[in-house]
């Protein structure tokens, strides 16, 4: 197996996630896309860690995981708040800063 | 002379009262009456230091003498210029005197545009003498004031300013450069202003203070010009511009001998003379001195008799080569300085005859005596003039403090002799005695202090070819005796005219303050009539009387050689800067010290006796008939003329100031409104028209079209841009961010 | 070239790729969540292939087990349309391809350029004890900090979302 396999896979997942962040009409789906990006990063980290036979890849992947969990928690709380205030979970409707 | 500690640390002498000023300001109010003792103590310390200075300076002089004339000769040459007309052993019969170098210390304060400004002290005989005089009189006045000003509304403030005054006067005296003298000069002027207006709640007092200040200020115009010119005198004479007094003198001497820079020296001297006229109350700027009597009597004694008014004379003495060369004093005949002094002698004395206020008599007397001093400087009698300053300080202060004593314990606290005094001889015998001693000294009673000093001036005047001024001096002496006799008669003889206390005061703060010249506002004194003053007031009078008696002896001619250390003839030896001949090498006659002859003091004494006699006859014996001045029209006109002080005040206030305030100001206003303003207004109208045109056509139509077009274009384009990029949509922003990131990555890729 | 590994890898990779695409394109919210499960599970599988067993199972437990459930809750609470009627991609879907493609290209070029011939240097699977040793020795502080962060996020989320 080549290292590049994993890395390119991770790139693909990352870009997919990025696309989702930009285009999805539901805030929860945007958060899901962010999770996708984080998963891609995890694969990257672990691949490198494996390549160098160093547990640090896993360790950081663990941290990323934890932080992702925290982020999802807070993010969803915010989504709920926005929903309560605007009765919509469409990110396009949160345009108060519109110039 | 190894370490003359007192001389080198003479800067302490002005510094201590300055510190006391600040201390009294800070804590004086809280200490109440005891705050005054800070001032007394500080001046006391300064007095001790000045005595130390005197002792050490005398020591220094006698040491230098012992070292011989040779070295001194060389020093003198260096200090005072090149050629000596004749060796100084010839002049006046005194032995050759070594040059005693003054003790100087200075440090550079700041430099500006190539001019170094220094602060420093120059301690020589003249300075030491002045320090002693100022410190002594100030100490006595301080002590006197603790009793005299008791209960005053601003007791501690008075002492604070008195300390400041002492410090300023001492600063002036020890200064080693003309700028520092100027600083001291102005400071004493300010202190005089404050102290004259001590009871400023009554308008005449504050008016008097303002008048004093402004009149001396007028003289200070000349002073400032003169001081600046001293810089250039030094520059021309020694090559280096400086304000240092020794160098200025050296330069003036050199320039005078060369005959170059005649004009510079003359105008420099003239400017300084104007300052002297203002400060020392010479004609025509003498009008402030009588009005200054509105201040408390100790102030009059200290400032307007003994110290501040002699600052002008001191200036003349310090910078004497400038005056000597500038006015050609060696030439004899007439010169500006002598003329000013001489006129002042006569007019001051004349005015003293018609005053009702005892302090005003003394004020005019002071003016007259200052005239003597300036005249003395003007005729080349340097040592004599300074000596007269010395003795005058003592007996004039004596007289003033005596007047204060008379008024202080009277029922009225007034100073009007005619209405409030009279017959006080039996109530106040001690004050009477000291007053008479002072008056006798002033009149030149033989063997008292004034006799020696005044006669020395007159003798020198005659000797140096200034005979006219000598006779002026004799006549002035006669007048002096006459008016002082009148004064004594009105005050101490006859019936007591002062009433008992009538109406109450009503002045706020219940302080027993003193009205001057206006016999109004009776004090709510208890009804006891006049009585002798207490010892605090009398003690300074005793001391000053003593000095008035013996002070003359240090300049007495060497008639008797008391074995061993002779006290006579010491004054010139101690005080004069160089050997007698070195200072005034151009003197045609005997120079500085004429030989003693019996004729001069004889004339003087005779005329004084004549004056005394005429007064005595007039007052005691009513020899000329009662109310002579009322009955004879000539005499009446003369008296009115004198009473109006030669209408000089009228001249100054109504004509000079009034014309400026009235017609000239109105004319200036008219010119301003109709001529200058018309131009401005016309310009304004034109500009307005042009502006309008420019606005309508060029600006609105022409120039604005460009930015207007640009604005519209920018607006549309900008609007487009902003509308595109500021959508308020998060995902749009996210897109832009990711695009940026990708772009960066691409850039990095391409670059590396 | 070990065939089994590669087969597994490519199979998993294909599944993951399709799942990822579907996450961002499907019109059904719940389907998107389920596709995400697929991707994450595939990721766990990849971890196993890489010999990193600890993180693989942690991913399953935490990510799929907890985070995704959270997402489902979020969907439920925000009353997302659970049917696939309207499209769920906004009008940026065309323009968004630009940065996506750009980044993909750039990264791929870089990676291919750098790591093209690198074989995976894995010798043997990394054991959990090594991982934990690493955490509790070298990376103790980040570990603790992450714990604190989690606590903070938890409290924050509760505070934000409570109804009062």
PDB file of C-alpha atoms in Angstrom, chain C residues 13-162:
ATOM      1  CA  UNK C  13     -12.474   3.909  -0.491  1.00  0.00           C
ATOM      2  CA  UNK C  14     -15.059   3.617  -3.182  1.00  0.00           C
ATOM      3  CA  UNK C  15     -17.817   3.251  -0.685  1.00  0.00           C
ATOM      4  CA  UNK C  16     -16.583   6.190   1.260  1.00  0.00           C
ATOM      5  CA  UNK C  17     -16.281   8.329  -1.797  1.00  0.00           C
ATOM      6  CA  UNK C  18     -19.778   7.632  -2.917  1.00  0.00           C
ATOM      7  CA  UNK C  19     -21.046   8.178   0.577  1.00  0.00           C
ATOM      8  CA  UNK C  20     -19.300  11.499   0.838  1.00  0.00           C
ATOM      9  CA  UNK C  21     -20.725  12.703  -2.412  1.00  0.00           C
ATOM     10  CA  UNK C  22     -24.135  11.660  -1.373  1.00  0.00           C
ATOM     11  CA  UNK C  23     -23.819  13.463   1.926  1.00  0.00           C
ATOM     12  CA  UNK C  24     -23.440  16.719   0.127  1.00  0.00           C
ATOM     13  CA  UNK C  25     -25.907  16.155  -2.634  1.00  0.00           C
ATOM     14  CA  UNK C  26     -28.844  14.208  -1.305  1.00  0.00           C
ATOM     15  CA  UNK C  27     -32.119  15.990  -0.795  1.00  0.00           C
ATOM     16  CA  UNK C  28     -33.104  13.960   2.195  1.00  0.00           C
ATOM     17  CA  UNK C  29     -31.663  15.136   5.461  1.00  0.00           C
ATOM     18  CA  UNK C  30     -31.871  11.800   7.195  1.00  0.00           C
ATOM     19  CA  UNK C  31     -30.288  10.103   4.258  1.00  0.00           C
ATOM     20  CA  UNK C  32     -27.438  12.559   4.477  1.00  0.00           C
ATOM     21  CA  UNK C  33     -26.918  11.602   8.076  1.00  0.00           C
ATOM     22  CA  UNK C  34     -26.921   7.946   7.204  1.00  0.00           C
ATOM     23  CA  UNK C  35     -24.471   8.475   4.398  1.00  0.00           C
ATOM     24  CA  UNK C  36     -22.270  10.191   6.902  1.00  0.00           C
ATOM     25  CA  UNK C  37     -22.438   7.068   9.002  1.00  0.00           C
ATOM     26  CA  UNK C  38     -21.195   5.152   6.009  1.00  0.00           C
ATOM     27  CA  UNK C  39     -18.307   7.473   5.532  1.00  0.00           C
ATOM     28  CA  UNK C  40     -17.322   7.365   9.172  1.00  0.00           C
ATOM     29  CA  UNK C  41     -17.577   3.653   9.354  1.00  0.00           C
ATOM     30  CA  UNK C  42     -15.470   3.424   6.269  1.00  0.00           C
ATOM     31  CA  UNK C  43     -13.018   5.668   7.970  1.00  0.00           C
ATOM     32  CA  UNK C  44     -12.870   3.321  10.904  1.00  0.00           C
ATOM     33  CA  UNK C  45     -12.186   0.555   8.527  1.00  0.00           C
ATOM     34  CA  UNK C  46      -9.347   2.478   7.002  1.00  0.00           C
ATOM     35  CA  UNK C  47      -7.930   2.952  10.425  1.00  0.00           C
ATOM     36  CA  UNK C  48      -7.947  -0.735  10.956  1.00  0.00           C
ATOM     37  CA  UNK C  49      -6.195  -1.197   7.675  1.00  0.00           C
ATOM     38  CA  UNK C  50      -3.598   1.195   8.933  1.00  0.00           C
ATOM     39  CA  UNK C  51      -3.130  -0.792  12.077  1.00  0.00           C
ATOM     40  CA  UNK C  52      -4.556   1.891  14.330  1.00  0.00           C
ATOM     41  CA  UNK C  53      -7.115  -0.101  16.195  1.00  0.00           C
ATOM     42  CA  UNK C  54      -7.713   2.221  19.104  1.00  0.00           C
ATOM     43  CA  UNK C  55      -8.761   5.214  17.141  1.00  0.00           C
ATOM     44  CA  UNK C  56     -10.818   3.060  14.823  1.00  0.00           C
ATOM     45  CA  UNK C  57     -13.047   1.859  17.566  1.00  0.00           C
ATOM     46  CA  UNK C  58     -13.106   5.230  19.256  1.00  0.00           C
ATOM     47  CA  UNK C  59     -14.326   6.657  16.009  1.00  0.00           C
ATOM     48  CA  UNK C  60     -17.086   4.204  15.838  1.00  0.00           C
ATOM     49  CA  UNK C  61     -18.153   4.699  19.383  1.00  0.00           C
ATOM     50  CA  UNK C  62     -17.846   8.423  19.622  1.00  0.00           C
ATOM     51  CA  UNK C  63     -18.414   9.647  16.156  1.00  0.00           C
ATOM     52  CA  UNK C  64     -21.037   7.333  14.931  1.00  0.00           C
ATOM     53  CA  UNK C  65     -22.481   6.496  18.265  1.00  0.00           C
ATOM     54  CA  UNK C  66     -22.670   9.906  19.802  1.00  0.00           C
ATOM     55  CA  UNK C  67     -22.098  12.626  17.317  1.00  0.00           C
ATOM     56  CA  UNK C  68     -24.365  11.281  14.703  1.00  0.00           C
ATOM     57  CA  UNK C  69     -27.085  10.705  17.165  1.00  0.00           C
ATOM     58  CA  UNK C  70     -26.659  14.309  18.068  1.00  0.00           C
ATOM     59  CA  UNK C  71     -27.137  15.211  14.467  1.00  0.00           C
ATOM     60  CA  UNK C  72     -30.290  13.255  14.271  1.00  0.00           C
ATOM     61  CA  UNK C  73     -31.572  15.039  17.288  1.00  0.00           C
ATOM     62  CA  UNK C  74     -30.699  18.294  15.668  1.00  0.00           C
ATOM     63  CA  UNK C  75     -32.600  17.356  12.577  1.00  0.00           C
ATOM     64  CA  UNK C  76     -35.545  16.423  14.631  1.00  0.00           C
ATOM     65  CA  UNK C  77     -35.548  19.500  16.770  1.00  0.00           C
ATOM     66  CA  UNK C  78     -35.235  21.885  13.895  1.00  0.00           C
ATOM     67  CA  UNK C  79     -38.128  20.239  12.115  1.00  0.00           C
ATOM     68  CA  UNK C  80     -36.125  19.590   9.022  1.00  0.00           C
ATOM     69  CA  UNK C  81     -38.181  18.221   6.162  1.00  0.00           C
ATOM     70  CA  UNK C  82     -37.750  14.514   6.379  1.00  0.00           C
ATOM     71  CA  UNK C  83     -38.866  13.946   2.870  1.00  0.00           C
ATOM     72  CA  UNK C  84     -36.885  14.499  -0.203  1.00  0.00           C
ATOM     73  CA  UNK C  85     -39.030  17.069  -1.932  1.00  0.00           C
ATOM     74  CA  UNK C  86     -37.100  20.219  -2.307  1.00  0.00           C
ATOM     75  CA  UNK C  87     -33.479  20.408  -3.271  1.00  0.00           C
ATOM     76  CA  UNK C  88     -31.197  21.009  -0.366  1.00  0.00           C
ATOM     77  CA  UNK C  89     -28.422  22.756  -2.209  1.00  0.00           C
ATOM     78  CA  UNK C  90     -28.471  26.495  -2.612  1.00  0.00           C
ATOM     79  CA  UNK C  91     -27.670  28.646  -5.580  1.00  0.00           C
ATOM     80  CA  UNK C  92     -23.986  28.537  -4.935  1.00  0.00           C
ATOM     81  CA  UNK C  93     -23.696  24.963  -6.022  1.00  0.00           C
ATOM     82  CA  UNK C  94     -22.135  25.833  -9.299  1.00  0.00           C
ATOM     83  CA  UNK C  95     -19.813  28.490  -8.059  1.00  0.00           C
ATOM     84  CA  UNK C  96     -18.720  26.327  -5.129  1.00  0.00           C
ATOM     85  CA  UNK C  97     -17.202  23.833  -7.477  1.00  0.00           C
ATOM     86  CA  UNK C  98     -14.487  26.320  -8.221  1.00  0.00           C
ATOM     87  CA  UNK C  99     -12.678  26.379  -4.906  1.00  0.00           C
ATOM     88  CA  UNK C 100     -13.413  22.717  -4.427  1.00  0.00           C
ATOM     89  CA  UNK C 101     -11.851  21.691  -7.653  1.00  0.00           C
ATOM     90  CA  UNK C 102      -9.025  24.131  -7.271  1.00  0.00           C
ATOM     91  CA  UNK C 103      -8.105  22.861  -3.862  1.00  0.00           C
ATOM     92  CA  UNK C 104      -8.442  19.269  -4.890  1.00  0.00           C
ATOM     93  CA  UNK C 105      -6.180  19.797  -7.806  1.00  0.00           C
ATOM     94  CA  UNK C 106      -3.591  21.694  -5.884  1.00  0.00           C
ATOM     95  CA  UNK C 107      -3.479  19.221  -3.052  1.00  0.00           C
ATOM     96  CA  UNK C 108      -3.360  16.278  -5.354  1.00  0.00           C
ATOM     97  CA  UNK C 109      -0.516  17.731  -7.285  1.00  0.00           C
ATOM     98  CA  UNK C 110       1.373  18.356  -4.131  1.00  0.00           C
ATOM     99  CA  UNK C 111       0.772  14.936  -2.766  1.00  0.00           C
ATOM    100  CA  UNK C 112       1.550  13.121  -5.899  1.00  0.00           C
ATOM    101  CA  UNK C 113       4.605  15.177  -6.331  1.00  0.00           C
ATOM    102  CA  UNK C 114       5.816  14.460  -2.850  1.00  0.00           C
ATOM    103  CA  UNK C 115       4.675  11.071  -1.848  1.00  0.00           C
ATOM    104  CA  UNK C 116       4.138   9.218  -5.064  1.00  0.00           C
ATOM    105  CA  UNK C 117       6.509   6.363  -4.475  1.00  0.00           C
ATOM    106  CA  UNK C 118       6.297   6.255  -0.764  1.00  0.00           C
ATOM    107  CA  UNK C 119       5.243   2.993   0.518  1.00  0.00           C
ATOM    108  CA  UNK C 120       3.444   2.872   3.728  1.00  0.00           C
ATOM    109  CA  UNK C 121       6.049   2.377   6.362  1.00  0.00           C
ATOM    110  CA  UNK C 122       3.911   0.466   8.677  1.00  0.00           C
ATOM    111  CA  UNK C 123       5.571  -2.549  10.140  1.00  0.00           C
ATOM    112  CA  UNK C 124       3.172  -3.676  12.747  1.00  0.00           C
ATOM    113  CA  UNK C 125      -0.028  -2.347  14.189  1.00  0.00           C
ATOM    114  CA  UNK C 126       0.326   0.246  16.885  1.00  0.00           C
ATOM    115  CA  UNK C 127      -0.937  -1.054  20.097  1.00  0.00           C
ATOM    116  CA  UNK C 128      -3.275   0.722  22.396  1.00  0.00           C
ATOM    117  CA  UNK C 129      -0.759   0.684  25.185  1.00  0.00           C
ATOM    118  CA  UNK C 130       1.609   2.689  23.055  1.00  0.00           C
ATOM    119  CA  UNK C 131      -1.078   5.155  22.306  1.00  0.00           C
ATOM    120  CA  UNK C 132      -2.046   5.578  25.901  1.00  0.00           C
ATOM    121  CA  UNK C 133       1.551   5.764  26.922  1.00  0.00           C
ATOM    122  CA  UNK C 134       1.998   8.561  24.446  1.00  0.00           C
ATOM    123  CA  UNK C 135      -1.060  10.369  25.644  1.00  0.00           C
ATOM    124  CA  UNK C 136      -0.247  10.204  29.276  1.00  0.00           C
ATOM    125  CA  UNK C 137       3.362  11.062  28.931  1.00  0.00           C
ATOM    126  CA  UNK C 138       4.097  13.380  26.085  1.00  0.00           C
ATOM    127  CA  UNK C 139       0.676  14.730  25.411  1.00  0.00           C
ATOM    128  CA  UNK C 140      -0.720  14.891  28.877  1.00  0.00           C
ATOM    129  CA  UNK C 141      -1.297  18.608  28.819  1.00  0.00           C
ATOM    130  CA  UNK C 142      -3.176  18.679  25.528  1.00  0.00           C
ATOM    131  CA  UNK C 143      -5.187  15.779  26.791  1.00  0.00           C
ATOM    132  CA  UNK C 144      -6.203  17.609  29.898  1.00  0.00           C
ATOM    133  CA  UNK C 145      -6.896  20.738  27.928  1.00  0.00           C
ATOM    134  CA  UNK C 146      -9.102  18.873  25.579  1.00  0.00           C
ATOM    135  CA  UNK C 147     -10.961  17.540  28.562  1.00  0.00           C
ATOM    136  CA  UNK C 148     -11.470  21.018  29.847  1.00  0.00           C
ATOM    137  CA  UNK C 149     -12.538  22.138  26.416  1.00  0.00           C
ATOM    138  CA  UNK C 150     -15.084  19.412  26.275  1.00  0.00           C
ATOM    139  CA  UNK C 151     -16.414  20.411  29.633  1.00  0.00           C
ATOM    140  CA  UNK C 152     -16.622  23.998  28.533  1.00  0.00           C
ATOM    141  CA  UNK C 153     -18.378  23.072  25.343  1.00  0.00           C
ATOM    142  CA  UNK C 154     -20.798  20.925  27.236  1.00  0.00           C
ATOM    143  CA  UNK C 155     -21.696  23.668  29.647  1.00  0.00           C
ATOM    144  CA  UNK C 156     -21.824  26.160  26.857  1.00  0.00           C
ATOM    145  CA  UNK C 157     -24.139  24.071  24.833  1.00  0.00           C
ATOM    146  CA  UNK C 158     -26.435  23.556  27.779  1.00  0.00           C
ATOM    147  CA  UNK C 159     -26.468  27.266  28.530  1.00  0.00           C
ATOM    148  CA  UNK C 160     -27.082  28.222  24.962  1.00  0.00           C
ATOM    149  CA  UNK C 161     -29.833  25.866  24.275  1.00  0.00           C
ATOM    150  CA  UNK C 162     -31.877  25.829  27.405  1.00  0.00           C
TER     151      UNK C 162
END
